[in-house]
Every structure is written in C-alpha cells, then in structure tokens.
Amino acid sequence: MTDIEQCSLYEKRVKGTFPMPTQEERLAALEKNVTDLRQRTAKAIVEIEENTTIMLGVLRSQGRDIRYIYERLETIEERLDEHTALLKTVDQRLDRLETKVDAVQTTLAQILARLPEKP
C-alpha cells in the first residue's frame, strides 16, 4: 500500500500534506498495472481462442449437415421427377380408357336404339 492510500481524505485534499511518491514507487505501480493488464489480456485471448475453436467445430458440423440436406434434396428431386413421369403415363392411359368407354357407350346407345321397346 502506498503512502497516498494510507492518507485520510482530509490529507488528500490539502496541498502538500502528503509526500509525493518516489519515481521507484511510481514505476512499481505502473509495472503492476501493466502486469495486470497483460494477465487480463492473456485471459481474454485464451477465451477468444476457445470460442473460435468451438465456432469452427460448429461451422464444420453445420457444413456437413448442409451437404447431407443438399444430397437428400437431390434424391427427393429425382424421385419427384420419376413420379411425375409415372403420373404422365397414368394420365395417358386414363385418356385412352375414357376414349374407349365413350366408344362403348356410343355403341351401346346404338344397340339400345335398335332394340324394340318393351310391350
């Protein structure tokens, strides 16, 4: 503890009542402050490095997840294309069946028109 810290509040207010710290005391205080600052800075750097490492791990994991999702989307797109082609085939078959049913109905109507009416 320096002489200044030991002085009362009154002594600190009155000019010339407490001794001025020596150059060695001032240098020691400065060195202590620099040491404290270095320690805090070192701790902050370590924390930043740890957080950076964690973030890199998270980013790599998310990159893998994104690649997996992209691959799955490609698979889904391929399957949708296959199903679309199948649906087109089914639509074509249904159109042909409708045409045949229309022809059968027309023929049936002609046959029914030729039959005599019930007595």
mmCIF file of N, CA and C in Angstrom:
data_model
loop_
_atom_site.group_PDB
_atom_site.id
_atom_site.type_symbol
_atom_site.label_atom_id
_atom_site.label_comp_id
_atom_site.label_asym_id
_atom_site.label_seq_id
_atom_site.Cartn_x
_atom_site.Cartn_y
_atom_site.Cartn_z
ATOM 1 N N MET A 1 0.852 -1.177 0.000
ATOM 2 C CA MET A 1 0.000 0.000 0.000
ATOM 3 C C MET A 1 0.895 1.236 0.000
ATOM 4 N N THR A 2 0.569 2.185 -0.838
ATOM 5 C CA THR A 2 1.392 3.397 -0.925
ATOM 6 C C THR A 2 0.993 4.388 0.154
ATOM 7 N N ASP A 3 1.834 5.396 0.316
ATOM 8 C CA ASP A 3 1.549 6.434 1.313
ATOM 9 C C ASP A 3 0.257 7.165 0.983
ATOM 10 N N ILE A 4 -0.015 7.324 -0.306
ATOM 11 C CA ILE A 4 -1.224 8.051 -0.711
ATOM 12 C C ILE A 4 -2.465 7.298 -0.263
ATOM 13 N N GLU A 5 -2.453 5.972 -0.384
ATOM 14 C CA GLU A 5 -3.616 5.185 0.005
ATOM 15 C C GLU A 5 -3.820 5.210 1.512
ATOM 16 N N GLN A 6 -2.769 5.401 2.270
ATOM 17 C CA GLN A 6 -2.863 5.417 3.721
ATOM 18 C C GLN A 6 -3.330 6.767 4.255
ATOM 19 N N CYS A 7 -3.272 7.803 3.459
ATOM 20 C CA CYS A 7 -3.664 9.141 3.904
ATOM 21 C C CYS A 7 -5.169 9.220 4.071
ATOM 22 N N SER A 8 -5.585 10.082 4.981
ATOM 23 C CA SER A 8 -7.011 10.313 5.160
ATOM 24 C C SER A 8 -7.523 11.177 4.019
ATOM 25 N N LEU A 9 -8.834 11.245 3.900
ATOM 26 C CA LEU A 9 -9.440 12.042 2.842
ATOM 27 C C LEU A 9 -9.074 13.512 3.013
ATOM 28 N N TYR A 10 -8.997 13.988 4.249
ATOM 29 C CA TYR A 10 -8.635 15.383 4.508
ATOM 30 C C TYR A 10 -7.218 15.652 4.029
ATOM 31 N N GLU A 11 -6.312 14.746 4.327
ATOM 32 C CA GLU A 11 -4.917 14.937 3.926
ATOM 33 C C GLU A 11 -4.773 14.948 2.407
ATOM 34 N N LYS A 12 -5.584 14.193 1.732
ATOM 35 C CA LYS A 12 -5.510 14.159 0.275
ATOM 36 C C LYS A 12 -5.979 15.467 -0.333
ATOM 37 N N ARG A 13 -6.878 16.170 0.347
ATOM 38 C CA ARG A 13 -7.420 17.421 -0.185
ATOM 39 C C ARG A 13 -6.489 18.605 0.053
ATOM 40 N N VAL A 14 -5.715 18.553 1.080
ATOM 41 C CA VAL A 14 -4.859 19.677 1.445
ATOM 42 C C VAL A 14 -3.534 19.540 0.715
ATOM 43 N N LYS A 15 -3.177 20.566 -0.025
ATOM 44 C CA LYS A 15 -1.961 20.543 -0.833
ATOM 45 C C LYS A 15 -0.723 20.493 0.065
ATOM 46 N N GLY A 16 0.165 19.550 -0.304
ATOM 47 C CA GLY A 16 1.438 19.468 0.382
ATOM 48 C C GLY A 16 1.409 18.722 1.698
ATOM 49 N N THR A 17 0.322 18.068 2.055
ATOM 50 C CA THR A 17 0.274 17.379 3.345
ATOM 51 C C THR A 17 0.708 15.934 3.254
ATOM 52 N N PHE A 18 0.821 15.379 2.061
ATOM 53 C CA PHE A 18 1.324 14.009 1.961
ATOM 54 C C PHE A 18 2.480 13.986 0.975
ATOM 55 N N PRO A 19 3.387 13.081 1.195
ATOM 56 C CA PRO A 19 4.586 13.066 0.343
ATOM 57 C C PRO A 19 4.265 12.563 -1.058
ATOM 58 N N MET A 20 4.967 13.097 -2.017
ATOM 59 C CA MET A 20 4.836 12.691 -3.409
ATOM 60 C C MET A 20 5.498 11.321 -3.550
ATOM 61 N N PRO A 21 4.894 10.374 -4.286
ATOM 62 C CA PRO A 21 5.534 9.058 -4.432
ATOM 63 C C PRO A 21 6.854 9.199 -5.189
ATOM 64 N N THR A 22 7.774 8.371 -4.814
ATOM 65 C CA THR A 22 9.078 8.418 -5.477
ATOM 66 C C THR A 22 8.959 7.829 -6.863
ATOM 67 N N GLN A 23 9.989 8.044 -7.644
ATOM 68 C CA GLN A 23 9.985 7.532 -9.016
ATOM 69 C C GLN A 23 9.914 6.001 -9.006
ATOM 70 N N GLU A 24 10.585 5.375 -8.039
ATOM 71 C CA GLU A 24 10.548 3.915 -7.940
ATOM 72 C C GLU A 24 9.140 3.426 -7.621
ATOM 73 N N GLU A 25 8.449 4.139 -6.724
ATOM 74 C CA GLU A 25 7.079 3.760 -6.374
ATOM 75 C C GLU A 25 6.153 3.918 -7.575
ATOM 76 N N ARG A 26 6.334 5.016 -8.290
ATOM 77 C CA ARG A 26 5.507 5.249 -9.479
ATOM 78 C C ARG A 26 5.780 4.179 -10.532
ATOM 79 N N LEU A 27 7.048 3.832 -10.711
ATOM 80 C CA LEU A 27 7.417 2.811 -11.685
ATOM 81 C C LEU A 27 6.863 1.449 -11.264
ATOM 82 N N ALA A 28 6.933 1.140 -9.971
ATOM 83 C CA ALA A 28 6.405 -0.132 -9.468
ATOM 84 C C ALA A 28 4.896 -0.208 -9.695
ATOM 85 N N ALA A 29 4.195 0.899 -9.434
ATOM 86 C CA ALA A 29 2.747 0.929 -9.655
ATOM 87 C C ALA A 29 2.429 0.737 -11.138
ATOM 88 N N LEU A 30 3.199 1.393 -11.988
ATOM 89 C CA LEU A 30 2.998 1.261 -13.433
ATOM 90 C C LEU A 30 3.258 -0.169 -13.889
ATOM 91 N N GLU A 31 4.338 -0.764 -13.385
ATOM 92 C CA GLU A 31 4.653 -2.149 -13.743
ATOM 93 C C GLU A 31 3.552 -3.101 -13.282
ATOM 94 N N LYS A 32 3.019 -2.839 -12.077
ATOM 95 C CA LYS A 32 1.926 -3.673 -11.575
ATOM 96 C C LYS A 32 0.708 -3.545 -12.486
ATOM 97 N N ASN A 33 0.386 -2.318 -12.885
ATOM 98 C CA ASN A 33 -0.754 -2.101 -13.776
ATOM 99 C C ASN A 33 -0.549 -2.797 -15.121
ATOM 100 N N VAL A 34 0.668 -2.704 -15.651
ATOM 101 C CA VAL A 34 0.971 -3.354 -16.934
ATOM 102 C C VAL A 34 0.852 -4.869 -16.791
ATOM 103 N N THR A 35 1.356 -5.408 -15.683
ATOM 104 C CA THR A 35 1.269 -6.851 -15.444
ATOM 105 C C THR A 35 -0.188 -7.292 -15.357
ATOM 106 N N ASP A 36 -0.993 -6.537 -14.607
ATOM 107 C CA ASP A 36 -2.419 -6.850 -14.503
ATOM 108 C C ASP A 36 -3.089 -6.805 -15.876
ATOM 109 N N LEU A 37 -2.762 -5.781 -16.644
ATOM 110 C CA LEU A 37 -3.337 -5.641 -17.980
ATOM 111 C C LEU A 37 -2.940 -6.814 -18.871
ATOM 112 N N ARG A 38 -1.678 -7.220 -18.796
ATOM 113 C CA ARG A 38 -1.212 -8.364 -19.592
ATOM 114 C C ARG A 38 -1.951 -9.640 -19.195
ATOM 115 N N GLN A 39 -2.148 -9.832 -17.896
ATOM 116 C CA GLN A 39 -2.849 -11.031 -17.433
ATOM 117 C C GLN A 39 -4.293 -11.046 -17.927
ATOM 118 N N ARG A 40 -4.960 -9.903 -17.808
ATOM 119 C CA ARG A 40 -6.354 -9.822 -18.281
ATOM 120 C C ARG A 40 -6.417 -10.029 -19.787
ATOM 121 N N THR A 41 -5.458 -9.430 -20.499
ATOM 122 C CA THR A 41 -5.421 -9.576 -21.950
ATOM 123 C C THR A 41 -5.168 -11.030 -22.333
ATOM 124 N N ALA A 42 -4.246 -11.685 -21.632
ATOM 125 C CA ALA A 42 -3.944 -13.092 -21.918
ATOM 126 C C ALA A 42 -5.172 -13.964 -21.683
ATOM 127 N N LYS A 43 -5.892 -13.712 -20.591
ATOM 128 C CA LYS A 43 -7.115 -14.468 -20.314
ATOM 129 C C LYS A 43 -8.152 -14.239 -21.407
ATOM 130 N N ALA A 44 -8.288 -12.995 -21.831
ATOM 131 C CA ALA A 44 -9.257 -12.680 -22.886
ATOM 132 C C ALA A 44 -8.875 -13.365 -24.193
ATOM 133 N N ILE A 45 -7.581 -13.387 -24.503
ATOM 134 C CA ILE A 45 -7.122 -14.044 -25.735
ATOM 135 C C ILE A 45 -7.400 -15.542 -25.671
ATOM 136 N N VAL A 46 -7.135 -16.157 -24.529
ATOM 137 C CA VAL A 46 -7.409 -17.593 -24.368
ATOM 138 C C VAL A 46 -8.897 -17.861 -24.560
ATOM 139 N N GLU A 47 -9.733 -17.023 -23.967
ATOM 140 C CA GLU A 47 -11.184 -17.194 -24.102
ATOM 141 C C GLU A 47 -11.616 -17.039 -25.561
ATOM 142 N N ILE A 48 -11.056 -16.055 -26.246
ATOM 143 C CA ILE A 48 -11.385 -15.845 -27.662
ATOM 144 C C ILE A 48 -10.951 -17.058 -28.485
ATOM 145 N N GLU A 49 -9.757 -17.586 -28.198
ATOM 146 C CA GLU A 49 -9.281 -18.765 -28.922
ATOM 147 C C GLU A 49 -10.185 -19.967 -28.674
ATOM 148 N N GLU A 50 -10.617 -20.146 -27.430
ATOM 149 C CA GLU A 50 -11.526 -21.256 -27.118
ATOM 150 C C GLU A 50 -12.841 -21.097 -27.870
ATOM 151 N N ASN A 51 -13.391 -19.897 -27.839
ATOM 152 C CA ASN A 51 -14.654 -19.650 -28.540
ATOM 153 C C ASN A 51 -14.501 -19.834 -30.045
ATOM 154 N N THR A 52 -13.355 -19.417 -30.582
ATOM 155 C CA THR A 52 -13.103 -19.594 -32.015
ATOM 156 C C THR A 52 -13.042 -21.077 -32.363
ATOM 157 N N THR A 53 -12.380 -21.860 -31.523
ATOM 158 C CA THR A 53 -12.301 -23.305 -31.753
ATOM 159 C C THR A 53 -13.688 -23.929 -31.719
ATOM 160 N N ILE A 54 -14.490 -23.525 -30.751
ATOM 161 C CA ILE A 54 -15.862 -24.037 -30.657
ATOM 162 C C ILE A 54 -16.652 -23.666 -31.902
ATOM 163 N N MET A 55 -16.535 -22.419 -32.329
ATOM 164 C CA MET A 55 -17.277 -21.964 -33.513
ATOM 165 C C MET A 55 -16.838 -22.715 -34.767
ATOM 166 N N LEU A 56 -15.535 -22.989 -34.900
ATOM 167 C CA LEU A 56 -15.059 -23.760 -36.050
ATOM 168 C C LEU A 56 -15.679 -25.152 -36.053
ATOM 169 N N GLY A 57 -15.759 -25.767 -34.885
ATOM 170 C CA GLY A 57 -16.398 -27.082 -34.786
ATOM 171 C C GLY A 57 -17.860 -27.024 -35.179
ATOM 172 N N VAL A 58 -18.551 -26.012 -34.701
ATOM 173 C CA VAL A 58 -19.971 -25.850 -35.034
ATOM 174 C C VAL A 58 -20.142 -25.621 -36.534
ATOM 175 N N LEU A 59 -19.292 -24.776 -37.112
ATOM 176 C CA LEU A 59 -19.389 -24.498 -38.547
ATOM 177 C C LEU A 59 -19.125 -25.746 -39.378
ATOM 178 N N ARG A 60 -18.137 -26.530 -38.996
ATOM 179 C CA ARG A 60 -17.863 -27.776 -39.729
ATOM 180 C C ARG A 60 -19.057 -28.714 -39.643
ATOM 181 N N SER A 61 -19.617 -28.828 -38.456
ATOM 182 C CA SER A 61 -20.779 -29.693 -38.273
ATOM 183 C C SER A 61 -21.947 -29.212 -39.126
ATOM 184 N N GLN A 62 -22.173 -27.915 -39.133
ATOM 185 C CA GLN A 62 -23.266 -27.374 -39.945
ATOM 186 C C GLN A 62 -22.983 -27.558 -41.432
ATOM 187 N N GLY A 63 -21.719 -27.471 -41.822
ATOM 188 C CA GLY A 63 -21.359 -27.711 -43.218
ATOM 189 C C GLY A 63 -21.700 -29.134 -43.629
ATOM 190 N N ARG A 64 -21.395 -30.100 -42.752
ATOM 191 C CA ARG A 64 -21.761 -31.499 -43.039
ATOM 192 C C ARG A 64 -23.271 -31.646 -43.128
ATOM 193 N N ASP A 65 -23.981 -31.012 -42.191
ATOM 194 C CA ASP A 65 -25.445 -31.084 -42.213
ATOM 195 C C ASP A 65 -26.004 -30.502 -43.507
ATOM 196 N N ILE A 66 -25.456 -29.389 -43.942
ATOM 197 C CA ILE A 66 -25.940 -28.744 -45.171
ATOM 198 C C ILE A 66 -25.682 -29.648 -46.371
ATOM 199 N N ARG A 67 -24.494 -30.265 -46.435
ATOM 200 C CA ARG A 67 -24.205 -31.186 -47.541
ATOM 201 C C ARG A 67 -25.187 -32.354 -47.535
ATOM 202 N N TYR A 68 -25.470 -32.903 -46.348
ATOM 203 C CA TYR A 68 -26.413 -34.014 -46.236
ATOM 204 C C TYR A 68 -27.799 -33.587 -46.712
ATOM 205 N N ILE A 69 -28.244 -32.417 -46.280
ATOM 206 C CA ILE A 69 -29.559 -31.910 -46.697
ATOM 207 C C ILE A 69 -29.587 -31.715 -48.205
ATOM 208 N N TYR A 70 -28.518 -31.179 -48.776
ATOM 209 C CA TYR A 70 -28.448 -30.953 -50.217
ATOM 210 C C TYR A 70 -28.552 -32.284 -50.972
ATOM 211 N N GLU A 71 -27.830 -33.311 -50.482
ATOM 212 C CA GLU A 71 -27.905 -34.629 -51.114
ATOM 213 C C GLU A 71 -29.316 -35.195 -51.028
ATOM 214 N N ARG A 72 -29.944 -35.041 -49.878
ATOM 215 C CA ARG A 72 -31.320 -35.537 -49.712
ATOM 216 C C ARG A 72 -32.280 -34.793 -50.638
ATOM 217 N N LEU A 73 -32.086 -33.498 -50.793
ATOM 218 C CA LEU A 73 -32.944 -32.731 -51.697
ATOM 219 C C LEU A 73 -32.777 -33.200 -53.134
ATOM 220 N N GLU A 74 -31.547 -33.526 -53.532
ATOM 221 C CA GLU A 74 -31.327 -34.047 -54.879
ATOM 222 C C GLU A 74 -32.060 -35.369 -55.064
ATOM 223 N N THR A 75 -32.003 -36.239 -54.046
ATOM 224 C CA THR A 75 -32.704 -37.519 -54.108
ATOM 225 C C THR A 75 -34.207 -37.296 -54.218
ATOM 226 N N ILE A 76 -34.726 -36.378 -53.432
ATOM 227 C CA ILE A 76 -36.162 -36.074 -53.478
ATOM 228 C C ILE A 76 -36.542 -35.543 -54.851
ATOM 229 N N GLU A 77 -35.710 -34.678 -55.410
ATOM 230 C CA GLU A 77 -35.995 -34.123 -56.738
ATOM 231 C C GLU A 77 -36.017 -35.231 -57.792
ATOM 232 N N GLU A 78 -35.069 -36.165 -57.715
ATOM 233 C CA GLU A 78 -35.052 -37.286 -58.660
ATOM 234 C C GLU A 78 -36.316 -38.118 -58.532
ATOM 235 N N ARG A 79 -36.717 -38.401 -57.304
ATOM 236 C CA ARG A 79 -37.933 -39.196 -57.093
ATOM 237 C C ARG A 79 -39.170 -38.455 -57.590
ATOM 238 N N LEU A 80 -39.216 -37.156 -57.363
ATOM 239 C CA LEU A 80 -40.355 -36.386 -57.865
ATOM 240 C C LEU A 80 -40.411 -36.430 -59.386
ATOM 241 N N ASP A 81 -39.256 -36.352 -60.036
ATOM 242 C CA ASP A 81 -39.224 -36.453 -61.495
ATOM 243 C C ASP A 81 -39.739 -37.815 -61.954
ATOM 244 N N GLU A 82 -39.331 -38.888 -61.241
ATOM 245 C CA GLU A 82 -39.811 -40.229 -61.577
ATOM 246 C C GLU A 82 -41.325 -40.317 -61.409
ATOM 247 N N HIS A 83 -41.834 -39.790 -60.315
ATOM 248 C CA HIS A 83 -43.280 -39.840 -60.065
ATOM 249 C C HIS A 83 -44.043 -38.996 -61.083
ATOM 250 N N THR A 84 -43.469 -37.880 -61.467
ATOM 251 C CA THR A 84 -44.112 -37.040 -62.482
ATOM 252 C C THR A 84 -44.220 -37.804 -63.797
ATOM 253 N N ALA A 85 -43.168 -38.512 -64.174
ATOM 254 C CA ALA A 85 -43.205 -39.314 -65.402
ATOM 255 C C ALA A 85 -44.258 -40.409 -65.290
ATOM 256 N N LEU A 86 -44.335 -41.069 -64.130
ATOM 257 C CA LEU A 86 -45.349 -42.111 -63.933
ATOM 258 C C LEU A 86 -46.758 -41.527 -64.012
ATOM 259 N N LEU A 87 -46.952 -40.362 -63.429
ATOM 260 C CA LEU A 87 -48.276 -39.732 -63.484
ATOM 261 C C LEU A 87 -48.665 -39.382 -64.912
ATOM 262 N N LYS A 88 -47.710 -38.953 -65.715
ATOM 263 C CA LYS A 88 -48.000 -38.654 -67.118
ATOM 264 C C LYS A 88 -48.442 -39.920 -67.846
ATOM 265 N N THR A 89 -47.771 -41.039 -67.557
ATOM 266 C CA THR A 89 -48.143 -42.316 -68.165
ATOM 267 C C THR A 89 -49.555 -42.715 -67.744
ATOM 268 N N VAL A 90 -49.848 -42.566 -66.461
ATOM 269 C CA VAL A 90 -51.187 -42.898 -65.958
ATOM 270 C C VAL A 90 -52.228 -41.995 -66.610
ATOM 271 N N ASP A 91 -51.933 -40.710 -66.740
ATOM 272 C CA ASP A 91 -52.869 -39.788 -67.403
ATOM 273 C C ASP A 91 -53.129 -40.213 -68.842
ATOM 274 N N GLN A 92 -52.092 -40.618 -69.555
ATOM 275 C CA GLN A 92 -52.266 -41.058 -70.944
ATOM 276 C C GLN A 92 -53.144 -42.306 -71.010
ATOM 277 N N ARG A 93 -52.902 -43.239 -70.099
ATOM 278 C CA ARG A 93 -53.724 -44.462 -70.072
ATOM 279 C C ARG A 93 -55.171 -44.125 -69.750
ATOM 280 N N LEU A 94 -55.380 -43.229 -68.800
ATOM 281 C CA LEU A 94 -56.758 -42.836 -68.456
ATOM 282 C C LEU A 94 -57.442 -42.162 -69.636
ATOM 283 N N ASP A 95 -56.717 -41.339 -70.376
ATOM 284 C CA ASP A 95 -57.296 -40.704 -71.567
ATOM 285 C C ASP A 95 -57.713 -41.761 -72.582
ATOM 286 N N ARG A 96 -56.869 -42.776 -72.801
ATOM 287 C CA ARG A 96 -57.215 -43.843 -73.746
ATOM 288 C C ARG A 96 -58.435 -44.616 -73.262
ATOM 289 N N LEU A 97 -58.474 -44.901 -71.941
ATOM 290 C CA LEU A 97 -59.627 -45.624 -71.392
ATOM 291 C C LEU A 97 -60.910 -44.806 -71.527
ATOM 292 N N GLU A 98 -60.830 -43.507 -71.298
ATOM 293 C CA GLU A 98 -62.016 -42.656 -71.470
ATOM 294 C C GLU A 98 -62.507 -42.703 -72.912
ATOM 295 N N THR A 99 -61.572 -42.675 -73.848
ATOM 296 C CA THR A 99 -61.943 -42.747 -75.262
ATOM 297 C C THR A 99 -62.645 -44.070 -75.553
ATOM 298 N N LYS A 100 -62.101 -45.173 -75.021
ATOM 299 C CA LYS A 100 -62.718 -46.487 -75.229
ATOM 300 C C LYS A 100 -64.098 -46.553 -74.589
ATOM 301 N N VAL A 101 -64.220 -46.025 -73.370
ATOM 302 C CA VAL A 101 -65.522 -46.034 -72.689
ATOM 303 C C VAL A 101 -66.527 -45.209 -73.484
ATOM 304 N N ASP A 102 -66.113 -44.076 -74.005
ATOM 305 C CA ASP A 102 -67.012 -43.256 -74.832
ATOM 306 C C ASP A 102 -67.458 -44.039 -76.064
ATOM 307 N N ALA A 103 -66.530 -44.771 -76.680
ATOM 308 C CA ALA A 103 -66.879 -45.568 -77.866
ATOM 309 C C ALA A 103 -67.851 -46.676 -77.497
ATOM 310 N N VAL A 104 -67.612 -47.339 -76.356
ATOM 311 C CA VAL A 104 -68.514 -48.405 -75.905
ATOM 312 C C VAL A 104 -69.890 -47.829 -75.601
ATOM 313 N N GLN A 105 -69.954 -46.674 -74.980
ATOM 314 C CA GLN A 105 -71.248 -46.052 -74.673
ATOM 315 C C GLN A 105 -71.992 -45.702 -75.963
ATOM 316 N N THR A 106 -71.277 -45.206 -76.946
ATOM 317 C CA THR A 106 -71.904 -44.864 -78.226
ATOM 318 C C THR A 106 -72.458 -46.124 -78.885
ATOM 319 N N THR A 107 -71.666 -47.196 -78.890
ATOM 320 C CA THR A 107 -72.119 -48.463 -79.483
ATOM 321 C C THR A 107 -73.319 -49.001 -78.720
ATOM 322 N N LEU A 108 -73.267 -48.949 -77.412
ATOM 323 C CA LEU A 108 -74.384 -49.422 -76.591
ATOM 324 C C LEU A 108 -75.638 -48.607 -76.865
ATOM 325 N N ALA A 109 -75.489 -47.322 -77.010
ATOM 326 C CA ALA A 109 -76.651 -46.472 -77.303
ATOM 327 C C ALA A 109 -77.246 -46.850 -78.657
ATOM 328 N N GLN A 110 -76.409 -47.160 -79.635
ATOM 329 C CA GLN A 110 -76.911 -47.564 -80.955
ATOM 330 C C GLN A 110 -77.646 -48.900 -80.874
ATOM 331 N N ILE A 111 -77.075 -49.834 -80.097
ATOM 332 C CA ILE A 111 -77.725 -51.144 -79.945
ATOM 333 C C ILE A 111 -79.064 -50.981 -79.254
ATOM 334 N N LEU A 112 -79.098 -50.196 -78.207
ATOM 335 C CA LEU A 112 -80.357 -49.979 -77.477
ATOM 336 C C LEU A 112 -81.385 -49.281 -78.358
ATOM 337 N N ALA A 113 -80.935 -48.450 -79.248
ATOM 338 C CA ALA A 113 -81.865 -47.750 -80.137
ATOM 339 C C ALA A 113 -82.487 -48.725 -81.128
ATOM 340 N N ARG A 114 -81.827 -49.787 -81.507
ATOM 341 C CA ARG A 114 -82.342 -50.756 -82.473
ATOM 342 C C ARG A 114 -83.287 -51.765 -81.828
ATOM 343 N N LEU A 115 -83.132 -51.971 -80.548
ATOM 344 C CA LEU A 115 -83.990 -52.950 -79.872
ATOM 345 C C LEU A 115 -85.418 -52.423 -79.795
ATOM 346 N N PRO A 116 -86.368 -53.355 -79.908
ATOM 347 C CA PRO A 116 -87.757 -52.913 -79.779
ATOM 348 C C PRO A 116 -88.063 -52.554 -78.324
ATOM 349 N N GLU A 117 -89.031 -51.727 -78.188
ATOM 350 C CA GLU A 117 -89.427 -51.309 -76.847
ATOM 351 C C GLU A 117 -90.177 -52.430 -76.159
ATOM 352 N N LYS A 118 -90.179 -52.453 -74.886
ATOM 353 C CA LYS A 118 -90.857 -53.492 -74.109
ATOM 354 C C LYS A 118 -92.366 -53.333 -74.270
ATOM 355 N N PRO A 119 -93.061 -54.490 -74.392
ATOM 356 C CA PRO A 119 -94.527 -54.390 -74.522
ATOM 357 C C PRO A 119 -95.242 -54.039 -73.247
#
